[in-house]
PDB file of C-alpha atoms in Angstrom:
ATOM      1  CA  UNK L 168     -37.568  -5.501  36.212  1.00 70.00           C
ATOM      2  CA  UNK L 169     -35.463  -6.837  33.313  1.00 91.00           C
ATOM      3  CA  UNK L 170     -32.278  -5.996  31.501  1.00 96.00           C
ATOM      4  CA  UNK L 171     -33.695  -3.114  29.295  1.00 96.00           C
ATOM      5  CA  UNK L 172     -35.114  -1.228  32.266  1.00 96.00           C
ATOM      6  CA  UNK L 173     -31.871  -1.528  34.291  1.00 97.00           C
ATOM      7  CA  UNK L 174     -29.856  -0.385  31.177  1.00 97.00           C
ATOM      8  CA  UNK L 175     -32.115   2.617  30.870  1.00 97.00           C
ATOM      9  CA  UNK L 176     -31.593   3.481  34.526  1.00 97.00           C
ATOM     10  CA  UNK L 177     -27.726   3.175  34.139  1.00 98.00           C
ATOM     11  CA  UNK L 178     -27.998   5.496  31.219  1.00 98.00           C
ATOM     12  CA  UNK L 179     -30.052   8.020  33.051  1.00 98.00           C
ATOM     13  CA  UNK L 180     -27.722   7.880  36.101  1.00 98.00           C
ATOM     14  CA  UNK L 181     -24.750   8.396  33.788  1.00 98.00           C
ATOM     15  CA  UNK L 182     -26.375  11.501  32.374  1.00 98.00           C
ATOM     16  CA  UNK L 183     -27.441  12.984  35.740  1.00 97.00           C
ATOM     17  CA  UNK L 184     -23.888  12.567  37.033  1.00 97.00           C
ATOM     18  CA  UNK L 185     -22.428  14.249  33.860  1.00 97.00           C
ATOM     19  CA  UNK L 186     -20.722  11.003  32.999  1.00 95.00           C
ATOM     20  CA  UNK L 187     -20.013  10.009  29.381  1.00 95.00           C
ATOM     21  CA  UNK L 188     -22.612   7.593  27.913  1.00 96.00           C
ATOM     22  CA  UNK L 189     -21.289   4.037  28.241  1.00 96.00           C
ATOM     23  CA  UNK L 190     -18.767   4.883  30.812  1.00 97.00           C
ATOM     24  CA  UNK L 191     -20.388   2.450  33.282  1.00 98.00           C
ATOM     25  CA  UNK L 192     -20.147  -1.377  32.781  1.00 98.00           C
ATOM     26  CA  UNK L 193     -23.206  -3.269  33.778  1.00 98.00           C
ATOM     27  CA  UNK L 194     -22.225  -6.628  35.217  1.00 98.00           C
ATOM     28  CA  UNK L 195     -25.283  -8.937  35.163  1.00 98.00           C
ATOM     29  CA  UNK L 196     -24.690 -11.154  38.143  1.00 97.00           C
ATOM     30  CA  UNK L 197     -25.844 -14.660  37.060  1.00 95.00           C
ATOM     31  CA  UNK L 198     -24.880 -16.522  40.304  1.00 92.00           C
ATOM     32  CA  UNK L 199     -27.447 -19.214  41.169  1.00 91.00           C
ATOM     33  CA  UNK L 200     -29.643 -18.296  38.197  1.00 93.00           C
ATOM     34  CA  UNK L 201     -31.098 -21.094  36.116  1.00 92.00           C
ATOM     35  CA  UNK L 202     -29.434 -21.304  32.599  1.00 94.00           C
ATOM     36  CA  UNK L 203     -32.754 -20.464  30.982  1.00 94.00           C
ATOM     37  CA  UNK L 204     -32.827 -17.014  32.626  1.00 95.00           C
ATOM     38  CA  UNK L 205     -29.050 -16.449  31.719  1.00 96.00           C
ATOM     39  CA  UNK L 206     -29.744 -17.565  28.108  1.00 97.00           C
ATOM     40  CA  UNK L 207     -32.545 -15.010  27.916  1.00 96.00           C
ATOM     41  CA  UNK L 208     -30.291 -12.243  28.720  1.00 97.00           C
ATOM     42  CA  UNK L 209     -27.652 -13.494  26.351  1.00 98.00           C
ATOM     43  CA  UNK L 210     -30.290 -13.553  23.703  1.00 97.00           C
ATOM     44  CA  UNK L 211     -30.958  -9.778  24.336  1.00 97.00           C
ATOM     45  CA  UNK L 212     -27.241  -9.084  23.341  1.00 97.00           C
ATOM     46  CA  UNK L 213     -25.773  -8.600  26.862  1.00 98.00           C
ATOM     47  CA  UNK L 214     -22.275 -10.085  27.214  1.00 98.00           C
ATOM     48  CA  UNK L 215     -20.918  -8.948  30.659  1.00 98.00           C
ATOM     49  CA  UNK L 216     -21.630 -11.280  33.441  1.00 98.00           C
ATOM     50  CA  UNK L 217     -20.568 -11.878  36.994  1.00 98.00           C
ATOM     51  CA  UNK L 218     -20.260 -15.044  39.042  1.00 98.00           C
ATOM     52  CA  UNK L 219     -19.477 -15.685  42.818  1.00 96.00           C
ATOM     53  CA  UNK L 220     -17.915 -19.155  42.598  1.00 96.00           C
ATOM     54  CA  UNK L 221     -15.337 -20.694  40.243  1.00 97.00           C
ATOM     55  CA  UNK L 222     -16.985 -24.117  40.389  1.00 96.00           C
ATOM     56  CA  UNK L 223     -20.364 -22.746  39.333  1.00 95.00           C
ATOM     57  CA  UNK L 224     -18.874 -20.705  36.526  1.00 97.00           C
ATOM     58  CA  UNK L 225     -16.892 -23.664  35.284  1.00 97.00           C
ATOM     59  CA  UNK L 226     -20.132 -25.768  34.955  1.00 96.00           C
ATOM     60  CA  UNK L 227     -22.161 -22.991  33.329  1.00 95.00           C
ATOM     61  CA  UNK L 228     -20.055 -20.833  30.982  1.00 97.00           C
ATOM     62  CA  UNK L 229     -18.069 -23.070  28.687  1.00 97.00           C
ATOM     63  CA  UNK L 230     -21.281 -24.179  27.132  1.00 97.00           C
ATOM     64  CA  UNK L 231     -22.450 -20.672  26.633  1.00 98.00           C
ATOM     65  CA  UNK L 232     -19.270 -19.532  25.069  1.00 97.00           C
ATOM     66  CA  UNK L 233     -19.620 -22.270  22.418  1.00 97.00           C
ATOM     67  CA  UNK L 234     -22.864 -20.544  21.433  1.00 97.00           C
ATOM     68  CA  UNK L 235     -22.323 -16.938  22.049  1.00 98.00           C
ATOM     69  CA  UNK L 236     -19.262 -14.796  21.075  1.00 97.00           C
ATOM     70  CA  UNK L 237     -17.793 -12.061  23.107  1.00 97.00           C
ATOM     71  CA  UNK L 238     -18.788 -13.139  26.695  1.00 98.00           C
ATOM     72  CA  UNK L 239     -16.929 -11.025  29.351  1.00 98.00           C
ATOM     73  CA  UNK L 240     -16.891 -12.916  32.618  1.00 98.00           C
ATOM     74  CA  UNK L 241     -16.095 -11.320  35.974  1.00 98.00           C
ATOM     75  CA  UNK L 242     -15.481 -13.121  39.188  1.00 98.00           C
ATOM     76  CA  UNK L 243     -17.144 -11.110  41.971  1.00 97.00           C
ATOM     77  CA  UNK L 244     -17.026 -13.625  44.934  1.00 96.00           C
ATOM     78  CA  UNK L 245     -14.217 -14.760  47.075  1.00 96.00           C
ATOM     79  CA  UNK L 246     -11.246 -16.630  45.424  1.00 97.00           C
ATOM     80  CA  UNK L 247      -9.343 -19.414  47.142  1.00 97.00           C
ATOM     81  CA  UNK L 248      -5.688 -19.594  46.205  1.00 97.00           C
ATOM     82  CA  UNK L 249      -6.086 -23.288  44.948  1.00 97.00           C
ATOM     83  CA  UNK L 250      -8.798 -22.179  42.585  1.00 97.00           C
ATOM     84  CA  UNK L 251      -6.802 -19.282  41.088  1.00 97.00           C
ATOM     85  CA  UNK L 252      -5.458 -21.219  38.103  1.00 97.00           C
ATOM     86  CA  UNK L 253      -8.960 -22.324  37.170  1.00 97.00           C
ATOM     87  CA  UNK L 254     -10.153 -18.741  37.461  1.00 97.00           C
ATOM     88  CA  UNK L 255      -7.429 -17.645  34.956  1.00 95.00           C
ATOM     89  CA  UNK L 256      -8.943 -19.829  32.384  1.00 93.00           C
ATOM     90  CA  UNK L 257     -12.555 -18.664  32.997  1.00 97.00           C
ATOM     91  CA  UNK L 258     -12.633 -14.947  33.915  1.00 98.00           C
ATOM     92  CA  UNK L 259     -11.522 -11.686  32.091  1.00 98.00           C
ATOM     93  CA  UNK L 260     -11.649  -9.898  35.366  1.00 98.00           C
ATOM     94  CA  UNK L 261     -11.350 -10.785  39.164  1.00 98.00           C
ATOM     95  CA  UNK L 262     -13.010  -8.163  41.611  1.00 98.00           C
ATOM     96  CA  UNK L 263     -12.068  -9.932  44.763  1.00 97.00           C
ATOM     97  CA  UNK L 264      -8.324  -9.759  45.256  1.00 98.00           C
ATOM     98  CA  UNK L 265      -8.466  -9.363  49.110  1.00 97.00           C
ATOM     99  CA  UNK L 266      -5.065 -10.456  50.559  1.00 97.00           C
ATOM    100  CA  UNK L 267      -1.434 -10.454  49.750  1.00 97.00           C
ATOM    101  CA  UNK L 268      -1.120 -14.346  49.644  1.00 97.00           C
ATOM    102  CA  UNK L 269      -3.705 -14.334  46.719  1.00 98.00           C
ATOM    103  CA  UNK L 270      -1.981 -11.502  45.023  1.00 98.00           C
ATOM    104  CA  UNK L 271       1.320 -13.375  45.104  1.00 98.00           C
ATOM    105  CA  UNK L 272      -0.476 -16.536  43.765  1.00 98.00           C
ATOM    106  CA  UNK L 273      -1.959 -14.549  40.782  1.00 98.00           C
ATOM    107  CA  UNK L 274       1.371 -12.882  40.084  1.00 98.00           C
ATOM    108  CA  UNK L 275       3.024 -16.409  39.871  1.00 98.00           C
ATOM    109  CA  UNK L 276       0.329 -17.742  37.504  1.00 98.00           C
ATOM    110  CA  UNK L 277       0.584 -14.497  35.315  1.00 97.00           C
ATOM    111  CA  UNK L 278       4.314 -15.156  34.960  1.00 96.00           C
ATOM    112  CA  UNK L 279       3.586 -18.807  34.058  1.00 96.00           C
ATOM    113  CA  UNK L 280       0.787 -18.190  31.658  1.00 95.00           C
ATOM    114  CA  UNK L 281       1.808 -14.965  30.141  1.00 95.00           C
ATOM    115  CA  UNK L 282      -1.483 -13.382  30.811  1.00 96.00           C
ATOM    116  CA  UNK L 283      -3.665 -12.062  33.652  1.00 97.00           C
ATOM    117  CA  UNK L 284      -7.326 -10.997  34.165  1.00 98.00           C
ATOM    118  CA  UNK L 285      -7.897  -7.497  34.996  1.00 98.00           C
ATOM    119  CA  UNK L 286      -7.820  -7.045  38.819  1.00 98.00           C
ATOM    120  CA  UNK L 287      -9.856  -5.185  41.340  1.00 98.00           C
ATOM    121  CA  UNK L 288      -8.675  -4.987  44.976  1.00 98.00           C
ATOM    122  CA  UNK L 289     -11.465  -5.625  47.533  1.00 98.00           C
ATOM    123  CA  UNK L 290     -11.603  -3.076  50.375  1.00 98.00           C
ATOM    124  CA  UNK L 291     -13.650  -3.931  53.513  1.00 98.00           C
ATOM    125  CA  UNK L 292     -14.869  -0.354  53.857  1.00 98.00           C
ATOM    126  CA  UNK L 293     -17.182  -1.323  56.782  1.00 97.00           C
ATOM    127  CA  UNK L 294     -14.419  -3.242  58.613  1.00 97.00           C
ATOM    128  CA  UNK L 295     -16.759  -5.974  59.109  1.00 96.00           C
ATOM    129  CA  UNK L 296     -15.251  -9.148  60.685  1.00 94.00           C
ATOM    130  CA  UNK L 297     -17.237 -11.542  58.367  1.00 93.00           C
ATOM    131  CA  UNK L 298     -16.416  -9.761  55.217  1.00 94.00           C
ATOM    132  CA  UNK L 299     -13.341 -10.223  52.973  1.00 94.00           C
ATOM    133  CA  UNK L 300     -11.173  -7.396  51.885  1.00 97.00           C
ATOM    134  CA  UNK L 301      -8.207  -5.360  53.196  1.00 97.00           C
ATOM    135  CA  UNK L 302      -8.980  -2.698  55.724  1.00 97.00           C
ATOM    136  CA  UNK L 303      -9.157   0.870  54.516  1.00 98.00           C
ATOM    137  CA  UNK L 304      -5.914   1.721  56.557  1.00 97.00           C
ATOM    138  CA  UNK L 305      -4.144  -1.169  54.638  1.00 98.00           C
ATOM    139  CA  UNK L 306      -5.428  -0.334  51.183  1.00 98.00           C
ATOM    140  CA  UNK L 307      -2.655   2.017  49.892  1.00 98.00           C
ATOM    141  CA  UNK L 308       0.146  -0.482  50.968  1.00 98.00           C
ATOM    142  CA  UNK L 309      -1.863  -3.362  49.253  1.00 98.00           C
ATOM    143  CA  UNK L 310      -2.098  -1.331  45.994  1.00 98.00           C
ATOM    144  CA  UNK L 311       1.627  -0.599  46.246  1.00 98.00           C
ATOM    145  CA  UNK L 312       2.517  -4.266  46.845  1.00 98.00           C
ATOM    146  CA  UNK L 313       0.373  -5.433  43.881  1.00 98.00           C
ATOM    147  CA  UNK L 314       2.070  -2.970  41.681  1.00 97.00           C
ATOM    148  CA  UNK L 315       5.544  -4.246  42.694  1.00 98.00           C
ATOM    149  CA  UNK L 316       4.227  -7.737  41.617  1.00 97.00           C
ATOM    150  CA  UNK L 317       3.422  -6.239  38.061  1.00 97.00           C
ATOM    151  CA  UNK L 318      -0.238  -7.087  38.472  1.00 98.00           C
ATOM    152  CA  UNK L 319      -2.751  -5.318  36.183  1.00 97.00           C
ATOM    153  CA  UNK L 320      -4.738  -3.485  39.001  1.00 98.00           C
ATOM    154  CA  UNK L 321      -7.611  -1.678  37.415  1.00 98.00           C
ATOM    155  CA  UNK L 322      -9.377  -0.486  40.495  1.00 98.00           C
ATOM    156  CA  UNK L 323     -10.927  -1.071  43.848  1.00 98.00           C
ATOM    157  CA  UNK L 324     -14.185  -3.008  44.895  1.00 98.00           C
ATOM    158  CA  UNK L 325     -16.398  -2.747  47.991  1.00 98.00           C
ATOM    159  CA  UNK L 326     -19.541  -4.170  49.373  1.00 97.00           C
ATOM    160  CA  UNK L 327     -20.965  -1.798  51.913  1.00 97.00           C
ATOM    161  CA  UNK L 328     -22.544  -3.081  55.179  1.00 96.00           C
ATOM    162  CA  UNK L 329     -26.269  -3.662  54.639  1.00 94.00           C
ATOM    163  CA  UNK L 330     -27.386  -1.444  57.483  1.00 94.00           C
ATOM    164  CA  UNK L 331     -25.393   1.554  56.555  1.00 96.00           C
ATOM    165  CA  UNK L 332     -25.789   4.303  53.933  1.00 97.00           C
ATOM    166  CA  UNK L 333     -23.847   2.939  50.915  1.00 97.00           C
ATOM    167  CA  UNK L 334     -22.943   6.282  49.600  1.00 98.00           C
ATOM    168  CA  UNK L 335     -20.601   6.959  52.434  1.00 98.00           C
ATOM    169  CA  UNK L 336     -18.715   3.839  51.589  1.00 98.00           C
ATOM    170  CA  UNK L 337     -18.751   4.591  47.753  1.00 98.00           C
ATOM    171  CA  UNK L 338     -17.185   8.060  48.489  1.00 98.00           C
ATOM    172  CA  UNK L 339     -14.610   6.460  50.645  1.00 98.00           C
ATOM    173  CA  UNK L 340     -13.703   3.993  47.948  1.00 98.00           C
ATOM    174  CA  UNK L 341     -13.547   6.656  45.334  1.00 98.00           C
ATOM    175  CA  UNK L 342     -11.161   8.816  47.488  1.00 98.00           C
ATOM    176  CA  UNK L 343      -8.843   5.771  47.945  1.00 98.00           C
ATOM    177  CA  UNK L 344      -8.792   5.008  44.219  1.00 98.00           C
ATOM    178  CA  UNK L 345      -8.111   8.621  43.329  1.00 98.00           C
ATOM    179  CA  UNK L 346      -5.259   8.741  45.888  1.00 97.00           C
ATOM    180  CA  UNK L 347      -3.677   5.676  44.308  1.00 98.00           C
ATOM    181  CA  UNK L 348      -4.081   6.734  40.630  1.00 98.00           C
ATOM    182  CA  UNK L 349      -6.819   4.042  40.017  1.00 98.00           C
ATOM    183  CA  UNK L 350      -9.755   4.780  37.659  1.00 97.00           C
ATOM    184  CA  UNK L 351     -11.730   1.605  38.236  1.00 98.00           C
ATOM    185  CA  UNK L 352     -14.565   1.461  40.900  1.00 98.00           C
ATOM    186  CA  UNK L 353     -16.522  -1.660  41.148  1.00 98.00           C
ATOM    187  CA  UNK L 354     -19.347  -0.789  43.516  1.00 98.00           C
ATOM    188  CA  UNK L 355     -23.143  -0.644  43.417  1.00 97.00           C
ATOM    189  CA  UNK L 356     -25.727  -3.423  43.341  1.00 96.00           C
ATOM    190  CA  UNK L 357     -29.403  -3.810  42.546  1.00 93.00           C
ATOM    191  CA  UNK L 358     -30.598  -1.616  45.377  1.00 94.00           C
ATOM    192  CA  UNK L 359     -28.003   1.243  45.064  1.00 96.00           C
ATOM    193  CA  UNK L 360     -26.288   1.288  41.740  1.00 97.00           C
ATOM    194  CA  UNK L 361     -27.502   4.790  40.908  1.00 97.00           C
ATOM    195  CA  UNK L 362     -25.958   6.236  43.994  1.00 97.00           C
ATOM    196  CA  UNK L 363     -22.696   4.391  43.159  1.00 98.00           C
ATOM    197  CA  UNK L 364     -22.759   5.748  39.537  1.00 98.00           C
ATOM    198  CA  UNK L 365     -23.291   9.329  41.039  1.00 98.00           C
ATOM    199  CA  UNK L 366     -20.069   8.777  43.055  1.00 98.00           C
ATOM    200  CA  UNK L 367     -17.902   7.420  40.137  1.00 98.00           C
ATOM    201  CA  UNK L 368     -18.642   3.671  39.736  1.00 98.00           C
ATOM    202  CA  UNK L 369     -17.271   2.266  36.563  1.00 98.00           C
ATOM    203  CA  UNK L 370     -18.612  -1.206  37.174  1.00 98.00           C
ATOM    204  CA  UNK L 371     -22.013  -2.006  38.809  1.00 98.00           C
ATOM    205  CA  UNK L 372     -23.001  -5.533  39.740  1.00 98.00           C
ATOM    206  CA  UNK L 373     -26.873  -6.046  39.248  1.00 97.00           C
ATOM    207  CA  UNK L 374     -28.395  -9.502  39.734  1.00 95.00           C
ATOM    208  CA  UNK L 375     -31.886  -9.991  41.022  1.00 91.00           C
ATOM    209  CA  UNK L 376     -33.124  -6.699  39.301  1.00 93.00           C
ATOM    210  CA  UNK L 377     -32.258  -8.234  35.915  1.00 95.00           C
ATOM    211  CA  UNK L 378     -32.844 -12.031  36.454  1.00 93.00           C
ATOM    212  CA  UNK L 379     -35.504 -12.165  39.213  1.00 86.00           C
ATOM    213  CA  UNK L 380     -35.044 -13.403  42.744  1.00 83.00           C
ATOM    214  CA  UNK L 381     -32.463 -16.191  43.253  1.00 75.00           C
ATOM    215  CA  UNK L 382     -33.723 -19.693  44.171  1.00 70.00           C
ATOM    216  CA  UNK L 383     -31.066 -21.150  46.515  1.00 65.00           C
ATOM    217  CA  UNK L 384     -33.090 -24.356  46.977  1.00 61.00           C
TER     218      UNK L 384
END
């Protein structure tokens, strides 16, 4: 499909939802994509990218940053506490803060380094056993705990169950964010980002629709 068509669809969805132009950040999810495909998107002027793994990002992005200014890198996959320090050096935002132990580790590193990436707290809206994130019932308490740690919590993130209507989960996340005075909503992927924008998404994570199907081989 390509970057320009996805950008047009984002702009159309913003307009249809009565949102201000440019109010939605398009994160191009470059995980497991060959460098040539990523470079092609960089050459088109796009600068906001998402990666799932710290190790993969560490091998890919320092080189790109030497050649392209203004890269804004977001971690959208799970973060192990022992990789948090490395994540601080690589990412401008972390969308997968999913447990108190990780929040405390990030807070300690923020004190040590004097800076902290923007943070989104991951909520397991579908209450799926295999998925990371705090349960909806625990979300308010987790937001409060992160605030007592002085963490820069920008919003909430979710990944709806694949076999359920995503709009229900987007609406639930938006309600939780509003209740906690949070404006950031990281939700919506290649197949459903327009529905996410209609329900208030500020960050959509689109991969295969921009880059083509991933080759995990």
